[in-house]
Amino acid sequence: MISQLIFGIIFIAALVLFYKNASKIYRNIKLGKATDRSDRPAERLKIMLLVAFGQKKMFKRPIPALLHLFVYVGFVIINIEMLEIVIDGLFGTHRVLADVLGGFYDFLIFSFEILAFLVLLGCVVFAIRRNIVKVKRLNQSELNNWPKTDANLILTAEILLMAAFLTMNAADFKLQLLNVEGYHAVGSFPISSYLVGILPDSASSLIAIERFSWWFHIIGVLAFLNYLPISKHLHILLAFPNTYFSNLEPKGELNNMQSVTDEVKVMLDPSLPSPSGEPSRFGVKDVQDLTWKNLLDAYTCTECGRCTSSCPANITGKLLSPRKIMMDTRDRIDEVGKNIDKNGSFVDDGKSLLDTYITREEIWACTSCNACVEQCPVNINPLEIIIGLRQFAVMEESQAPSSINNMFSNLENNGAPWKYSQADRANWTNQ
């Protein structure tokens, strides 16, 4: 009973803590401006199934995609066993589903073991790629310090969790072979059976190993659950809503700014009521000026760097990194959320997304080519944020690089980006 009580307390505390942290993230996302992403539900569902569940865009790079599929499918399916672990923990039973599922239970354990080994293999290879081979996109400057530590912590945690799972099964299997009371013969153990030989023969030692591995696995999974809200691996949960709410319009299509449209309508027809509420801001200065979908994008980013490795500006040595744009946006919205938690509502802290986090050089290095949007495995759109920051710089501050100001002047005076007047535009035909 003491063991069940301890398990119950840990389990409920973990769920409450996760709900509390998840609620803060939901609150932060809702700080963004409204945008309608409820149209064409059938098309949205198809995109979510193909991109999030089916990992479609991952397979543009087949080898890491296959390893990621091992980890993704394995970790998700293995945690179905959490249902049995929770029941056993709360009611003091052992492998309670074995009697319910019969022979199918043996197939499940067999599958779980194979998948656990594939997860272990995938994580080891990923750790080698990141820390020994040092793949370029996984070792760029924006990943220094915490982001790199975060990635390695997750890989280490997954390796340890799978090792504990296989060790638990190995000890359980050997206890079954020894006909120890309470460990009746169930399950099929194609991987952990190879570990039996290195385990002790003492029943008491085996029970201690099995129980330690069982507790380590369940507490590790619950700790992993509560680590997600502060980790880039929150994409495990958010990839599905993020792909569902994807922008369905053609890439590169820019919509009219509603704030500008409202102002122009009032200028053309003064009898119209002025836009309600606070004066509109043109473009994006801080995260509150972004839409909730932009903020969901930021929390969904897994920092894989496919966007940055495909960005022509970054490839040619410019400062822009689309991955850093998303990381900076997430860091800023987290900072705004902590400000709200501390003060009850947001109090101006003298900071903003533009300048404090993202520099002018970064936003003007972008070629607007949409390579980052095309490459992202979960349909994140860094370009929307960059365009919004540019709009603020131009429309609110009249600050843009001289080359762009020259283009604006030519558009205003000549109706084209070039310095030639409209009357001279066809002179080349006389050559």
PDB file of N, CA and C in Angstrom, residues 95-158:
ATOM      1  N   ARG A  95       1.839  -6.707 -14.525  1.00  0.00           N
ATOM      2  CA  ARG A  95       1.478  -7.045 -15.903  1.00  0.00           C
ATOM      3  C   ARG A  95       0.001  -7.418 -15.983  1.00  0.00           C
ATOM      4  N   VAL A  96      -0.829  -6.487 -15.561  1.00  0.00           N
ATOM      5  CA  VAL A  96      -2.263  -6.739 -15.423  1.00  0.00           C
ATOM      6  C   VAL A  96      -2.939  -7.021 -16.758  1.00  0.00           C
ATOM      7  N   LEU A  97      -2.384  -6.488 -17.858  1.00  0.00           N
ATOM      8  CA  LEU A  97      -3.035  -6.663 -19.157  1.00  0.00           C
ATOM      9  C   LEU A  97      -2.744  -8.016 -19.795  1.00  0.00           C
ATOM     10  N   ALA A  98      -1.824  -8.785 -19.205  1.00  0.00           N
ATOM     11  CA  ALA A  98      -1.469 -10.082 -19.791  1.00  0.00           C
ATOM     12  C   ALA A  98      -2.680 -11.006 -19.847  1.00  0.00           C
ATOM     13  N   ASP A  99      -3.440 -11.063 -18.757  1.00  0.00           N
ATOM     14  CA  ASP A  99      -4.623 -11.934 -18.730  1.00  0.00           C
ATOM     15  C   ASP A  99      -5.728 -11.389 -19.623  1.00  0.00           C
ATOM     16  N   VAL A 100      -5.818 -10.068 -19.719  1.00  0.00           N
ATOM     17  CA  VAL A 100      -6.894  -9.456 -20.515  1.00  0.00           C
ATOM     18  C   VAL A 100      -6.660  -9.668 -22.006  1.00  0.00           C
ATOM     19  N   LEU A 101      -5.410  -9.509 -22.449  1.00  0.00           N
ATOM     20  CA  LEU A 101      -5.109  -9.543 -23.882  1.00  0.00           C
ATOM     21  C   LEU A 101      -4.686 -10.917 -24.384  1.00  0.00           C
ATOM     22  N   GLY A 102      -4.329 -11.786 -23.492  1.00  0.00           N
ATOM     23  CA  GLY A 102      -3.965 -13.140 -23.888  1.00  0.00           C
ATOM     24  C   GLY A 102      -2.739 -13.174 -24.785  1.00  0.00           C
ATOM     25  N   GLY A 103      -2.847 -13.944 -25.891  1.00  0.00           N
ATOM     26  CA  GLY A 103      -1.717 -14.099 -26.796  1.00  0.00           C
ATOM     27  C   GLY A 103      -1.295 -12.799 -27.465  1.00  0.00           C
ATOM     28  N   PHE A 104      -2.232 -11.861 -27.610  1.00  0.00           N
ATOM     29  CA  PHE A 104      -1.888 -10.565 -28.229  1.00  0.00           C
ATOM     30  C   PHE A 104      -0.894  -9.798 -27.364  1.00  0.00           C
ATOM     31  N   TYR A 105      -0.911 -10.067 -26.056  1.00  0.00           N
ATOM     32  CA  TYR A 105       0.024  -9.398 -25.153  1.00  0.00           C
ATOM     33  C   TYR A 105       1.460  -9.779 -25.501  1.00  0.00           C
ATOM     34  N   ASP A 106       1.678 -11.065 -25.835  1.00  0.00           N
ATOM     35  CA  ASP A 106       3.019 -11.499 -26.229  1.00  0.00           C
ATOM     36  C   ASP A 106       3.489 -10.730 -27.465  1.00  0.00           C
ATOM     37  N   PHE A 107       2.579 -10.536 -28.427  1.00  0.00           N
ATOM     38  CA  PHE A 107       2.923  -9.788 -29.644  1.00  0.00           C
ATOM     39  C   PHE A 107       3.272  -8.337 -29.301  1.00  0.00           C
ATOM     40  N   LEU A 108       2.510  -7.738 -28.370  1.00  0.00           N
ATOM     41  CA  LEU A 108       2.775  -6.344 -27.989  1.00  0.00           C
ATOM     42  C   LEU A 108       4.153  -6.202 -27.355  1.00  0.00           C
ATOM     43  N   ILE A 109       4.481  -7.073 -26.412  1.00  0.00           N
ATOM     44  CA  ILE A 109       5.782  -6.995 -25.751  1.00  0.00           C
ATOM     45  C   ILE A 109       6.903  -7.218 -26.765  1.00  0.00           C
ATOM     46  N   PHE A 110       6.688  -8.173 -27.669  1.00  0.00           N
ATOM     47  CA  PHE A 110       7.669  -8.421 -28.733  1.00  0.00           C
ATOM     48  C   PHE A 110       7.892  -7.140 -29.544  1.00  0.00           C
ATOM     49  N   SER A 111       6.799  -6.467 -29.937  1.00  0.00           N
ATOM     50  CA  SER A 111       6.889  -5.239 -30.724  1.00  0.00           C
ATOM     51  C   SER A 111       7.560  -4.123 -29.933  1.00  0.00           C
ATOM     52  N   PHE A 112       7.187  -4.001 -28.660  1.00  0.00           N
ATOM     53  CA  PHE A 112       7.767  -2.950 -27.816  1.00  0.00           C
ATOM     54  C   PHE A 112       9.276  -3.118 -27.704  1.00  0.00           C
ATOM     55  N   GLU A 113       9.723  -4.355 -27.583  1.00  0.00           N
ATOM     56  CA  GLU A 113      11.158  -4.614 -27.442  1.00  0.00           C
ATOM     57  C   GLU A 113      11.926  -4.207 -28.712  1.00  0.00           C
ATOM     58  N   ILE A 114      11.386  -4.593 -29.870  1.00  0.00           N
ATOM     59  CA  ILE A 114      12.031  -4.225 -31.136  1.00  0.00           C
ATOM     60  C   ILE A 114      12.082  -2.703 -31.271  1.00  0.00           C
ATOM     61  N   LEU A 115      10.981  -2.057 -30.967  1.00  0.00           N
ATOM     62  CA  LEU A 115      10.916  -0.596 -31.078  1.00  0.00           C
ATOM     63  C   LEU A 115      11.844   0.079 -30.082  1.00  0.00           C
ATOM     64  N   ALA A 116      11.932  -0.456 -28.871  1.00  0.00           N
ATOM     65  CA  ALA A 116      12.832   0.119 -27.864  1.00  0.00           C
ATOM     66  C   ALA A 116      14.273   0.073 -28.347  1.00  0.00           C
ATOM     67  N   PHE A 117      14.644  -1.046 -28.966  1.00  0.00           N
ATOM     68  CA  PHE A 117      16.000  -1.163 -29.506  1.00  0.00           C
ATOM     69  C   PHE A 117      16.231  -0.151 -30.630  1.00  0.00           C
ATOM     70  N   LEU A 118      15.229   0.054 -31.498  1.00  0.00           N
ATOM     71  CA  LEU A 118      15.364   1.016 -32.593  1.00  0.00           C
ATOM     72  C   LEU A 118      15.450   2.447 -32.067  1.00  0.00           C
ATOM     73  N   VAL A 119      14.687   2.761 -31.019  1.00  0.00           N
ATOM     74  CA  VAL A 119      14.785   4.087 -30.392  1.00  0.00           C
ATOM     75  C   VAL A 119      16.190   4.285 -29.832  1.00  0.00           C
ATOM     76  N   LEU A 120      16.681   3.266 -29.140  1.00  0.00           N
ATOM     77  CA  LEU A 120      18.034   3.317 -28.569  1.00  0.00           C
ATOM     78  C   LEU A 120      19.067   3.544 -29.672  1.00  0.00           C
ATOM     79  N   LEU A 121      18.947   2.801 -30.750  1.00  0.00           N
ATOM     80  CA  LEU A 121      19.873   2.937 -31.874  1.00  0.00           C
ATOM     81  C   LEU A 121      19.793   4.330 -32.487  1.00  0.00           C
ATOM     82  N   GLY A 122      18.572   4.805 -32.731  1.00  0.00           N
ATOM     83  CA  GLY A 122      18.394   6.128 -33.325  1.00  0.00           C
ATOM     84  C   GLY A 122      18.995   7.223 -32.473  1.00  0.00           C
ATOM     85  N   CYS A 123      18.774   7.167 -31.168  1.00  0.00           N
ATOM     86  CA  CYS A 123      19.289   8.208 -30.262  1.00  0.00           C
ATOM     87  C   CYS A 123      20.817   8.191 -30.203  1.00  0.00           C
ATOM     88  N   VAL A 124      21.397   6.996 -30.201  1.00  0.00           N
ATOM     89  CA  VAL A 124      22.867   6.897 -30.194  1.00  0.00           C
ATOM     90  C   VAL A 124      23.442   7.516 -31.457  1.00  0.00           C
ATOM     91  N   VAL A 125      22.851   7.202 -32.613  1.00  0.00           N
ATOM     92  CA  VAL A 125      23.331   7.768 -33.877  1.00  0.00           C
ATOM     93  C   VAL A 125      23.165   9.279 -33.891  1.00  0.00           C
ATOM     94  N   PHE A 126      22.028   9.760 -33.409  1.00  0.00           N
ATOM     95  CA  PHE A 126      21.812  11.211 -33.353  1.00  0.00           C
ATOM     96  C   PHE A 126      22.849  11.885 -32.455  1.00  0.00           C
ATOM     97  N   ALA A 127      23.164  11.264 -31.323  1.00  0.00           N
ATOM     98  CA  ALA A 127      24.170  11.826 -30.418  1.00  0.00           C
ATOM     99  C   ALA A 127      25.537  11.867 -31.088  1.00  0.00           C
ATOM    100  N   ILE A 128      25.863  10.822 -31.854  1.00  0.00           N
ATOM    101  CA  ILE A 128      27.144  10.793 -32.571  1.00  0.00           C
ATOM    102  C   ILE A 128      27.172  11.878 -33.643  1.00  0.00           C
ATOM    103  N   ARG A 129      26.090  12.022 -34.403  1.00  0.00           N
ATOM    104  CA  ARG A 129      26.025  13.053 -35.444  1.00  0.00           C
ATOM    105  C   ARG A 129      26.190  14.449 -34.861  1.00  0.00           C
ATOM    106  N   ARG A 130      25.615  14.656 -33.690  1.00  0.00           N
ATOM    107  CA  ARG A 130      25.630  15.989 -33.078  1.00  0.00           C
ATOM    108  C   ARG A 130      26.961  16.300 -32.399  1.00  0.00           C
ATOM    109  N   ASN A 131      27.556  15.322 -31.738  1.00  0.00           N
ATOM    110  CA  ASN A 131      28.704  15.600 -30.872  1.00  0.00           C
ATOM    111  C   ASN A 131      30.054  15.096 -31.380  1.00  0.00           C
ATOM    112  N   ILE A 132      30.048  14.122 -32.268  1.00  0.00           N
ATOM    113  CA  ILE A 132      31.315  13.579 -32.781  1.00  0.00           C
ATOM    114  C   ILE A 132      31.504  13.956 -34.248  1.00  0.00           C
ATOM    115  N   VAL A 133      30.530  13.591 -35.086  1.00  0.00           N
ATOM    116  CA  VAL A 133      30.601  13.981 -36.495  1.00  0.00           C
ATOM    117  C   VAL A 133      30.457  15.493 -36.638  1.00  0.00           C
ATOM    118  N   LYS A 134      29.674  16.097 -35.723  1.00  0.00           N
ATOM    119  CA  LYS A 134      29.437  17.545 -35.695  1.00  0.00           C
ATOM    120  C   LYS A 134      28.860  18.052 -37.023  1.00  0.00           C
ATOM    121  N   VAL A 135      27.694  17.520 -37.380  1.00  0.00           N
ATOM    122  CA  VAL A 135      26.964  17.999 -38.551  1.00  0.00           C
ATOM    123  C   VAL A 135      26.791  19.510 -38.426  1.00  0.00           C
ATOM    124  N   LYS A 136      27.092  20.243 -39.498  1.00  0.00           N
ATOM    125  CA  LYS A 136      27.174  21.707 -39.434  1.00  0.00           C
ATOM    126  C   LYS A 136      25.900  22.349 -38.903  1.00  0.00           C
ATOM    127  N   ARG A 137      24.738  21.934 -39.437  1.00  0.00           N
ATOM    128  CA  ARG A 137      23.497  22.601 -39.043  1.00  0.00           C
ATOM    129  C   ARG A 137      23.131  22.346 -37.580  1.00  0.00           C
ATOM    130  N   LEU A 138      23.769  21.341 -36.970  1.00  0.00           N
ATOM    131  CA  LEU A 138      23.502  21.035 -35.562  1.00  0.00           C
ATOM    132  C   LEU A 138      24.540  21.641 -34.629  1.00  0.00           C
ATOM    133  N   ASN A 139      25.455  22.441 -35.186  1.00  0.00           N
ATOM    134  CA  ASN A 139      26.521  23.021 -34.365  1.00  0.00           C
ATOM    135  C   ASN A 139      26.782  24.484 -34.725  1.00  0.00           C
ATOM    136  N   GLN A 140      25.735  25.223 -35.074  1.00  0.00           N
ATOM    137  CA  GLN A 140      25.896  26.640 -35.397  1.00  0.00           C
ATOM    138  C   GLN A 140      25.744  27.494 -34.143  1.00  0.00           C
ATOM    139  N   SER A 141      26.115  28.743 -34.258  1.00  0.00           N
ATOM    140  CA  SER A 141      26.299  29.595 -33.078  1.00  0.00           C
ATOM    141  C   SER A 141      25.051  29.742 -32.220  1.00  0.00           C
ATOM    142  N   GLU A 142      23.854  29.774 -32.847  1.00  0.00           N
ATOM    143  CA  GLU A 142      22.639  29.968 -32.047  1.00  0.00           C
ATOM    144  C   GLU A 142      22.327  28.786 -31.148  1.00  0.00           C
ATOM    145  N   LEU A 143      23.031  27.653 -31.375  1.00  0.00           N
ATOM    146  CA  LEU A 143      22.803  26.465 -30.548  1.00  0.00           C
ATOM    147  C   LEU A 143      23.784  26.342 -29.390  1.00  0.00           C
ATOM    148  N   ASN A 144      24.665  27.306 -29.239  1.00  0.00           N
ATOM    149  CA  ASN A 144      25.622  27.260 -28.129  1.00  0.00           C
ATOM    150  C   ASN A 144      24.897  27.329 -26.789  1.00  0.00           C
ATOM    151  N   ASN A 145      25.526  26.760 -25.776  1.00  0.00           N
ATOM    152  CA  ASN A 145      25.013  26.781 -24.400  1.00  0.00           C
ATOM    153  C   ASN A 145      23.735  25.958 -24.262  1.00  0.00           C
ATOM    154  N   TRP A 146      22.628  26.557 -23.791  1.00  0.00           N
ATOM    155  CA  TRP A 146      21.449  25.794 -23.418  1.00  0.00           C
ATOM    156  C   TRP A 146      20.854  24.955 -24.565  1.00  0.00           C
ATOM    157  N   PRO A 147      20.681  25.488 -25.797  1.00  0.00           N
ATOM    158  CA  PRO A 147      20.072  24.650 -26.846  1.00  0.00           C
ATOM    159  C   PRO A 147      20.828  23.350 -27.081  1.00  0.00           C
ATOM    160  N   LYS A 148      22.153  23.402 -27.072  1.00  0.00           N
ATOM    161  CA  LYS A 148      22.928  22.174 -27.272  1.00  0.00           C
ATOM    162  C   LYS A 148      22.774  21.246 -26.074  1.00  0.00           C
ATOM    163  N   THR A 149      22.792  21.808 -24.873  1.00  0.00           N
ATOM    164  CA  THR A 149      22.598  21.005 -23.667  1.00  0.00           C
ATOM    165  C   THR A 149      21.226  20.360 -23.661  1.00  0.00           C
ATOM    166  N   ASP A 150      20.220  21.129 -24.058  1.00  0.00           N
ATOM    167  CA  ASP A 150      18.842  20.633 -24.123  1.00  0.00           C
ATOM    168  C   ASP A 150      18.755  19.416 -25.030  1.00  0.00           C
ATOM    169  N   ALA A 151      19.335  19.511 -26.229  1.00  0.00           N
ATOM    170  CA  ALA A 151      19.298  18.395 -27.179  1.00  0.00           C
ATOM    171  C   ALA A 151      19.974  17.157 -26.606  1.00  0.00           C
ATOM    172  N   ASN A 152      21.132  17.337 -25.979  1.00  0.00           N
ATOM    173  CA  ASN A 152      21.853  16.191 -25.419  1.00  0.00           C
ATOM    174  C   ASN A 152      21.144  15.597 -24.207  1.00  0.00           C
ATOM    175  N   LEU A 153      20.488  16.440 -23.421  1.00  0.00           N
ATOM    176  CA  LEU A 153      19.715  15.924 -22.285  1.00  0.00           C
ATOM    177  C   LEU A 153      18.585  15.022 -22.754  1.00  0.00           C
ATOM    178  N   ILE A 154      17.896  15.449 -23.816  1.00  0.00           N
ATOM    179  CA  ILE A 154      16.795  14.657 -24.337  1.00  0.00           C
ATOM    180  C   ILE A 154      17.299  13.324 -24.886  1.00  0.00           C
ATOM    181  N   LEU A 155      18.386  13.364 -25.653  1.00  0.00           N
ATOM    182  CA  LEU A 155      18.934  12.120 -26.195  1.00  0.00           C
ATOM    183  C   LEU A 155      19.374  11.178 -25.076  1.00  0.00           C
ATOM    184  N   THR A 156      20.030  11.746 -24.067  1.00  0.00           N
ATOM    185  CA  THR A 156      20.468  10.928 -22.928  1.00  0.00           C
ATOM    186  C   THR A 156      19.278  10.332 -22.195  1.00  0.00           C
ATOM    187  N   ALA A 157      18.240  11.138 -21.980  1.00  0.00           N
ATOM    188  CA  ALA A 157      17.045  10.665 -21.274  1.00  0.00           C
ATOM    189  C   ALA A 157      16.379   9.522 -22.034  1.00  0.00           C
ATOM    190  N   GLU A 158      16.264   9.657 -23.343  1.00  0.00           N
ATOM    191  CA  GLU A 158      15.614   8.612 -24.136  1.00  0.00           C
ATOM    192  C   GLU A 158      16.438   7.323 -24.126  1.00  0.00           C
TER     193      GLU A 158
END
